[in-house]
PDB file of C-alpha atoms in Angstrom:
ATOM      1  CA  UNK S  30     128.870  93.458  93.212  1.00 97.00           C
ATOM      2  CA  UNK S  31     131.971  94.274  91.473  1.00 98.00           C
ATOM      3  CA  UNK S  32     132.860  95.495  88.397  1.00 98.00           C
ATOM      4  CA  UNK S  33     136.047  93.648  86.585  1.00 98.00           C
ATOM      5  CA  UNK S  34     137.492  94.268  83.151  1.00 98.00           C
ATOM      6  CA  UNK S  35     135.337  92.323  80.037  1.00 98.00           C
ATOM      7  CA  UNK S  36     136.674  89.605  78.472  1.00 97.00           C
ATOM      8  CA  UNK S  37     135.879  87.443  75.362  1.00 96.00           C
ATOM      9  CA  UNK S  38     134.201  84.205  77.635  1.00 97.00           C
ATOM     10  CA  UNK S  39     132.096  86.915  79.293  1.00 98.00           C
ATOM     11  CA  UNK S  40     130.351  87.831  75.863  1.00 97.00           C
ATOM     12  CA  UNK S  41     128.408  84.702  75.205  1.00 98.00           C
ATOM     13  CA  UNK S  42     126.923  84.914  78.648  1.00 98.00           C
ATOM     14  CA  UNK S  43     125.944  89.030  77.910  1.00 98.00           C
ATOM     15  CA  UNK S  44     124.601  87.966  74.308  1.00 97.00           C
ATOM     16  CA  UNK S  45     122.224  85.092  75.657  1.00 97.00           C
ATOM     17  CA  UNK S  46     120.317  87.882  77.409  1.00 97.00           C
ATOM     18  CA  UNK S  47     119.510  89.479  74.151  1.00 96.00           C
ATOM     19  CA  UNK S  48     116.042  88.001  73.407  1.00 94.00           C
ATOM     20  CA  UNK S  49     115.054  89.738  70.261  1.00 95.00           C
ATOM     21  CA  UNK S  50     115.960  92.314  67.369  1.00 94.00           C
ATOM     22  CA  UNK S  51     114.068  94.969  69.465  1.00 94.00           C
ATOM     23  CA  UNK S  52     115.860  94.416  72.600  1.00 95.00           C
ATOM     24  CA  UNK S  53     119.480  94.471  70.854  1.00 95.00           C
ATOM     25  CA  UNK S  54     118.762  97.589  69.323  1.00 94.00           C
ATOM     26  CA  UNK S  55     117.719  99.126  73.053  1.00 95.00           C
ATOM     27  CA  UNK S  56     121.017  97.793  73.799  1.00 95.00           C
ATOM     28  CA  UNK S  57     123.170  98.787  70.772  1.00 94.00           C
ATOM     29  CA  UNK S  58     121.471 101.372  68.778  1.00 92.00           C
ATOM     30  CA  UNK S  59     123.056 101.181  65.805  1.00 88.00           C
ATOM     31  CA  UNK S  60     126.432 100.245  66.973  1.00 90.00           C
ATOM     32  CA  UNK S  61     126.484  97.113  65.370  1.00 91.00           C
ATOM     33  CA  UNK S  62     125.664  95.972  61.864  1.00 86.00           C
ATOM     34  CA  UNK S  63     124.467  92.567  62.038  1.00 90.00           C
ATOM     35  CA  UNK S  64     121.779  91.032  64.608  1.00 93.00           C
ATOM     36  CA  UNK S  65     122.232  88.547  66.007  1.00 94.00           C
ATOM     37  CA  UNK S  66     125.571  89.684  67.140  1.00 94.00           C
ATOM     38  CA  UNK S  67     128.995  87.215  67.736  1.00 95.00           C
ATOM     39  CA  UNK S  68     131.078  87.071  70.681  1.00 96.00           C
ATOM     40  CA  UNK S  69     133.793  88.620  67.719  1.00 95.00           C
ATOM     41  CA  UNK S  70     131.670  91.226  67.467  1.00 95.00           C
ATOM     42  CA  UNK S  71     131.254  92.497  70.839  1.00 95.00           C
ATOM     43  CA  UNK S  72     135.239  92.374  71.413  1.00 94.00           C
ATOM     44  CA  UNK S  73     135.312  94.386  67.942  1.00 94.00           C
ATOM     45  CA  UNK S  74     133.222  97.183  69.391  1.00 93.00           C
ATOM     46  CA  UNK S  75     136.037  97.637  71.760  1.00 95.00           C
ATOM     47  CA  UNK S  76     138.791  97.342  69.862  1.00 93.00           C
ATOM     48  CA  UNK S  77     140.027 100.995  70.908  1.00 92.00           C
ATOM     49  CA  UNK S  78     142.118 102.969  73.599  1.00 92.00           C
ATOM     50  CA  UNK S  79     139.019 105.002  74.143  1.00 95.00           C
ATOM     51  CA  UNK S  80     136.694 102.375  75.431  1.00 97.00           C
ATOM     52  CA  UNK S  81     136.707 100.944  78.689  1.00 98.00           C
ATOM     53  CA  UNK S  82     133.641  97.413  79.008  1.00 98.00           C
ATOM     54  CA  UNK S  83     133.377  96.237  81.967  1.00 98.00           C
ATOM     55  CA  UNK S  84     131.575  93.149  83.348  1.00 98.00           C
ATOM     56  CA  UNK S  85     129.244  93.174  86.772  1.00 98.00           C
ATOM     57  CA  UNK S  86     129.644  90.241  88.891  1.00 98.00           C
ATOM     58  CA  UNK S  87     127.660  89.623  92.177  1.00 96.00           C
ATOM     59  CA  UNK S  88     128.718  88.218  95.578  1.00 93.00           C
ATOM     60  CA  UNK S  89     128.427  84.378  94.380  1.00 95.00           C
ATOM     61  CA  UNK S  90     131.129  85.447  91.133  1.00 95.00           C
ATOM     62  CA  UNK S  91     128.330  84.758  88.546  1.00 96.00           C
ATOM     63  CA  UNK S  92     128.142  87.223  85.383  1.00 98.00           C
ATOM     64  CA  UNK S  93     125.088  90.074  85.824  1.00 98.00           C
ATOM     65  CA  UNK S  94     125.920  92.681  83.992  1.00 98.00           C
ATOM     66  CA  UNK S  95     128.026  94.902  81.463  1.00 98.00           C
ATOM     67  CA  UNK S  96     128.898  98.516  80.630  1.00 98.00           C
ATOM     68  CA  UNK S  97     130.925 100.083  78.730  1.00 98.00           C
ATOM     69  CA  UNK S  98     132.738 103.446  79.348  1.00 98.00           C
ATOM     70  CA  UNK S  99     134.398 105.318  76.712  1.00 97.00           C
ATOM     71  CA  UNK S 100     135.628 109.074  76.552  1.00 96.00           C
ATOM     72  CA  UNK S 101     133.351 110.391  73.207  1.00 94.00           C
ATOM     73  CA  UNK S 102     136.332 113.221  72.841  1.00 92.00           C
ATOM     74  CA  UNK S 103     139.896 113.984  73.218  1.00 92.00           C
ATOM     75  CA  UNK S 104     139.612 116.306  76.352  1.00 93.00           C
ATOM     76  CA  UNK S 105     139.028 113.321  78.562  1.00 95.00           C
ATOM     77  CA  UNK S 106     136.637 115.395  81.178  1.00 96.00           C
ATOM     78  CA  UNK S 107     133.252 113.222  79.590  1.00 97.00           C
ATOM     79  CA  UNK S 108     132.678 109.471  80.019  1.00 98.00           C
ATOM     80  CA  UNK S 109     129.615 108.030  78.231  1.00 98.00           C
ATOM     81  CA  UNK S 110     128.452 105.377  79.817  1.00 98.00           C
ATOM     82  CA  UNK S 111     126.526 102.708  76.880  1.00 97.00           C
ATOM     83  CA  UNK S 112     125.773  98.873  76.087  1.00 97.00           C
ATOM     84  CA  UNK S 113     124.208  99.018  79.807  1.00 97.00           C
ATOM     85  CA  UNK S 114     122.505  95.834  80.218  1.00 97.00           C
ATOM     86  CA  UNK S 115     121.478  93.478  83.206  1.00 97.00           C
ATOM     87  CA  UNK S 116     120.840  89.664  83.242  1.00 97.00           C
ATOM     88  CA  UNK S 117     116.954  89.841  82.167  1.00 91.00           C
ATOM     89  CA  UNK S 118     116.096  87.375  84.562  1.00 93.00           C
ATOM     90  CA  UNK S 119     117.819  89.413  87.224  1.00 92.00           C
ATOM     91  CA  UNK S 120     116.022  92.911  86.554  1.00 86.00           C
ATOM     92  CA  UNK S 121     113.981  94.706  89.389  1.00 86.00           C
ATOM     93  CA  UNK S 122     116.143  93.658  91.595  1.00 91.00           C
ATOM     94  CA  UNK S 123     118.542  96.882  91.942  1.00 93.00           C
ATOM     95  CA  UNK S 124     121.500  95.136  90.218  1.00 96.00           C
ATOM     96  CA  UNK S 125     121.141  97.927  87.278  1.00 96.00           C
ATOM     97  CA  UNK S 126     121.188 100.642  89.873  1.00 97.00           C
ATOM     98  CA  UNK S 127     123.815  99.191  91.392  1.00 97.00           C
ATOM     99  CA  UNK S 128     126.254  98.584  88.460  1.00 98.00           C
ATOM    100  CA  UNK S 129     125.357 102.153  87.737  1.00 98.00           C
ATOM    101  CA  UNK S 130     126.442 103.486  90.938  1.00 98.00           C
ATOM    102  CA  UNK S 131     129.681 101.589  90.288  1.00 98.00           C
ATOM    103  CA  UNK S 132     130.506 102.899  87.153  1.00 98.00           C
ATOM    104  CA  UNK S 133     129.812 106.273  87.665  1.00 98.00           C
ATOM    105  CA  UNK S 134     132.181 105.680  90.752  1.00 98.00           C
ATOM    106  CA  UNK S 135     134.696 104.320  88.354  1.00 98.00           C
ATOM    107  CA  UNK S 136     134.054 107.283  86.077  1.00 98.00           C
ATOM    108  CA  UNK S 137     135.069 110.005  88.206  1.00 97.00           C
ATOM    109  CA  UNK S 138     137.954 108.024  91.082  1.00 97.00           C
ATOM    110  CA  UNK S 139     139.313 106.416  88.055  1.00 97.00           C
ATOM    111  CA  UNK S 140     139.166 107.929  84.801  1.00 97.00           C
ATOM    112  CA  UNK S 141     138.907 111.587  86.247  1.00 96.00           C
ATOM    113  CA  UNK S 142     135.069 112.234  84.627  1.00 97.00           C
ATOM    114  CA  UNK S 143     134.152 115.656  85.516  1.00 96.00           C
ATOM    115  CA  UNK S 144     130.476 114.828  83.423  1.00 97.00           C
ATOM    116  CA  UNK S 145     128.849 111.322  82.635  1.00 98.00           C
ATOM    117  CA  UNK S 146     126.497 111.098  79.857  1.00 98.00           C
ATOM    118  CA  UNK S 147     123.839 108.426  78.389  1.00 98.00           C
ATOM    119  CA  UNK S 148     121.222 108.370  75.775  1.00 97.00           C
ATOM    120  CA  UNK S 149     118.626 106.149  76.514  1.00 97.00           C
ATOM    121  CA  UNK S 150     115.059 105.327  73.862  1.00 97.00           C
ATOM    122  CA  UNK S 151     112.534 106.765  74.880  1.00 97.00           C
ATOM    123  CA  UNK S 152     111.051 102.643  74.130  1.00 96.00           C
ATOM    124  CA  UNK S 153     113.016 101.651  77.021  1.00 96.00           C
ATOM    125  CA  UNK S 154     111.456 103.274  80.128  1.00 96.00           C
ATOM    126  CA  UNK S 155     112.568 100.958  82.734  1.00 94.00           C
ATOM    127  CA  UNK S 156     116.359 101.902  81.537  1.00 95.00           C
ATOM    128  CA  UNK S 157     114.803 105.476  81.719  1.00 96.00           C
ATOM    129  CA  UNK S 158     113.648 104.899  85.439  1.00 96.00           C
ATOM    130  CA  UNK S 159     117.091 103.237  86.568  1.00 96.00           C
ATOM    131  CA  UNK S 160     119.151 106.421  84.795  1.00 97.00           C
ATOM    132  CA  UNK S 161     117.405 108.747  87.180  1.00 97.00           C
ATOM    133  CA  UNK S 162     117.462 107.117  89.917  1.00 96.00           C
ATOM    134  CA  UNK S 163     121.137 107.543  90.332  1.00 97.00           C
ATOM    135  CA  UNK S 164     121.119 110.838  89.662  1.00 97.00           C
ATOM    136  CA  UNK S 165     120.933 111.329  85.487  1.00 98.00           C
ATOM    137  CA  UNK S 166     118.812 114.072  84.361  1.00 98.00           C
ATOM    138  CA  UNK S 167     117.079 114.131  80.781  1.00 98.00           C
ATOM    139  CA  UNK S 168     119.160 117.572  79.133  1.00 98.00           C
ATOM    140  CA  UNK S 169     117.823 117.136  75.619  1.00 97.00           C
ATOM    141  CA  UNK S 170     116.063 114.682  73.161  1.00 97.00           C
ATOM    142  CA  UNK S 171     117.140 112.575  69.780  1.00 93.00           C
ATOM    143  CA  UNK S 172     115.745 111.228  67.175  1.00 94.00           C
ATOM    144  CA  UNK S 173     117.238 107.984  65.160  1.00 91.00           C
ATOM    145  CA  UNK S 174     116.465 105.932  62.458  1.00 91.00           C
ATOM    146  CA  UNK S 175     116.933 102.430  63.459  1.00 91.00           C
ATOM    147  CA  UNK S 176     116.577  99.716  60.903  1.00 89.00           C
ATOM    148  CA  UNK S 177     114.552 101.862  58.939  1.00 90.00           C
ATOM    149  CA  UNK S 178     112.224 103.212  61.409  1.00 93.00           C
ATOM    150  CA  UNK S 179     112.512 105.964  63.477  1.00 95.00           C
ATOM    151  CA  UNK S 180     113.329 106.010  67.102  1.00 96.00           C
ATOM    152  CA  UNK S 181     112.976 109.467  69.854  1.00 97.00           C
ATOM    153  CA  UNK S 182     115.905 109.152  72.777  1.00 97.00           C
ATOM    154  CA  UNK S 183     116.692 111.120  76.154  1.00 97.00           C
ATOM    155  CA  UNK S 184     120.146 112.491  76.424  1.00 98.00           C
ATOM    156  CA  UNK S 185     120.696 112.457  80.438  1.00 98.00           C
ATOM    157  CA  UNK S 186     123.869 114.133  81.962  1.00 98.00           C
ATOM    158  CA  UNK S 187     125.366 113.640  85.851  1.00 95.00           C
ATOM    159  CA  UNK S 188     127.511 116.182  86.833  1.00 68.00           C
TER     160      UNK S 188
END
């Protein structure tokens, strides 16, 4: 697996595995306004110099995954890893884990993270599972309201 900058082609690929308004907010909290989301829409979210998306591609060069890295403040020591997902009919099969282990590879050789971060709903325990098994560690808990209901969340740190 590799990891290779996003593009626009690689969005309607990342949006088809997006089955439902549940599973989008998993994905994007309350990042974006509208579900169902547009291609447009996903290259809007990263419309800055502070976030880095990034696209997952295995061996055979076929699209299974995306994650986005971004630096939440101006010190540029913290990268927060979000809109993690994995090809749904690809999951249990250690791509996630894998991706993950990339990124946070990326994190520190690249962007020069001394501490990588994630939030992750607590409705989402496979995401949960995947977090710690490279290494993240729950460090406190959230609470959202998401489309008008409300939603508990791990924050996880890797140092």
């Amino acid at each position: 697996m590799t990891l290779r900058p996003f593009t626009i082609d690689d969005a309607p690929i990342i949006l088809s595995w997006i089955k439902d308004k549940t599973a989008f907010r998993k994905w994007s909290a309350d990042r974006y306004p509208v579900y169902p989301p547009k291609p447009e829409d996903m290259l809007a979210q990263y419309a800055t110099d502070n976030i880095f998306p990034f696209t997952a591609i295995n061996d055979d060069g076929n699209v299974v995954g995306h994650i986005m890295l971004r630096y939440p403040d101006p010190s540029k020591t913290v990268i927060r890893l979000g809109f993690v997902i994995v090809d749904d009919n690809l999951r249990g099969k250690g791509y996630g884990k894998q991706m993950l282990q990339l990124a946070i590879q990326k994190a520190k050789n690249v962007f020069g993270a001394k501490k990588i971060t994630l939030g992750v709903f607590d409705n989402n325990p496979s995401a949960l599972h995947c977090y710690e098994s490279v290494g993240f560690q729950v460090i406190g808990t959230d609470s959202y309201f998401i489309d008008g209901e409300e939603w508990t969340g791990k924050e996880m740190e890797l140092n």
